[in-house]
Amino acid sequence: MNSQNLTKNIKLGFLIAGIITLVLVCVAKFSWFAEKSPVSLVVRNSQPAAAIFVPKSSPAMVSLLVNPDGLQKIVPKGGFSQLKNSLLAKNNINYQDDIKPWLGDEITLAATTIDIDRDPDNGLQTGYLMALASTTPEKSREFLELLFSQRAFSGTNLGIEHYKGVKVIYDNTEYAPDVNSQNPKSKIQNNLAGAVVNNFVLLANHPQVIKEAINNLQAPDLNLISSLEYQKATQQISKNAVAVTFLNLPEVGKWQGLELAELTYNSQILSFVFNSQGLLTESTFLTNSQIVPSSLPLSQPVGALQYIPESTAFAIAGTNLSKLDNSDVAKLWKQGTATIYGSSEDGTDRLLQPLAKIQHNWNLNFSEDIFNWVTGEYALALLPNSENTIPHWLFISEKTPELTAGITHLNNIATRSGFNLSSLTLDQQKISAWTKITATSENNKSINVDTRFNGVHTTLDNYEIFSSDLKTLKTILSHKQKSLLENPQFQNSIATIPRPNQGYIYLDWENGQNLLKPQLPLLKLAEVLGKPLFDHLKSLTVSSYSSEPGILKSGVFLQLH
């Protein structure tokens, strides 16, 4: 089935599916609710109760664990009106009168199966199920009757079936061949089905999805709650999470037509927690394989950050890069990039273009030529460049026994690439540089000599400071600019990340987006997918803080206006 028809199916099948996304975005926009309205948000359930309807093989499930009404007090008046108009008005459904009186504290949306009829010859049709908790079953039954009666008035033929004691109502539509599909057997399947089961209103894009949800309830060994993988994942749900997402990674790969490569992690669970500063998304990946962190956990930010300027657009800081290649984070990166791009190397080149350019220009391999000798603290930063769109860079490495050999190795690479090893003095500080000197003559009368710096470095205290240019290094040596550690925005961001942890990735979105979006395609994709959120983003901070075997836990904190 082509993407246009699939989009129609999703819109038709889920009149209320946008509630989850809109609620999260609206809360993100006004995340100061923790101070302004501390009693408006109460998370009563730490786990989605609707998982009893979802099969073990479900690729993905997302749940909102609070009542939208509690959140409506903190969002603009037009926010929910826009949602109601776009999703409900076409079916003459009024949220205030028809949904609010019975809606409880959970809304769950799941992809239940990759193909409803399990016949790939006629095209794949994903099964979608939405479960809305009901506080008043009688009123929710009235809503379901109203919903389908309105559809009948608009010309839709309805079917009613009693399945295992449950009344199932659905669009009784003859499936027509899909003339836009290259598969002659593919059929258009625009259906809506509904039922009220166990204090939940169930909506789906096919009556078979409702029937299988009933089967999952009545045969508990079929549903997601009985999955050991899911049970392990739900133990990692963050306290006060307002929303949770569970992903069965091998099934997600099949769903998206991808074959999981370098499979290490089997599942992922995400928790969304709001505070007065913004949104913390905690992500836990689970595996049966042995994984190790790249470094020992840190209880304080690394000292190397004291040399990173406050104006930094992007920074990474931690300890011990020598074990990064075989670490838990590296295995996750390899699994994701190899699955999407075919190989981890291609994924790195496409998503992290600045690093790929440095490797190419220097004939470097980061893992072999740099990471092996960085056994202490480190910090990498990209800084705005007023002269062009290519950012300046800084790399700080703590002095260790391996450092001298590492610099010698870089010198050898530079020499093979045609660079000269030069020494100079800057503000009474001895500087080492990799340079290229070119001479040109004009009319055989004068000679112009041009010196191009491809990198400079010097020793300061217990650290070696590497930089792309002399001007950036001079800023560090002058001590006139505050460091990133003194930046209130950075301080607020890392205060939200649990400690101990393995360091930070920090992005100043306000000051660095124009600089970094051309360099990092991943940022452009993220902005498209989460535009309302990125419109209010100040900074983004990422960290990992695994402490249990078989678990990689990380946090992404979005600091918002």
CSV table of C-alpha atoms in Angstrom, one decimal, residues 33-44 70 73-74:
chain,number,residue,atom,x,y,z
A,33,PHE,CA,3.7,24.3,35.2
A,34,ALA,CA,5.7,22.7,38.0
A,35,GLU,CA,6.0,26.1,39.7
A,36,LYS,CA,2.7,27.7,38.6
A,37,SER,CA,0.3,24.8,39.0
A,38,PRO,CA,2.0,22.0,41.0
A,39,VAL,CA,-1.3,20.1,41.6
A,40,SER,CA,-2.4,20.0,38.0
A,41,LEU,CA,-0.4,16.9,37.1
A,42,VAL,CA,-0.8,13.7,39.0
A,43,VAL,CA,0.6,10.4,37.6
A,44,ARG,CA,-1.4,7.7,39.1
A,70,GLY,CA,-5.2,18.1,34.0
A,73,LYS,CA,-5.0,24.3,32.4
A,74,ILE,CA,-1.5,25.0,31.4
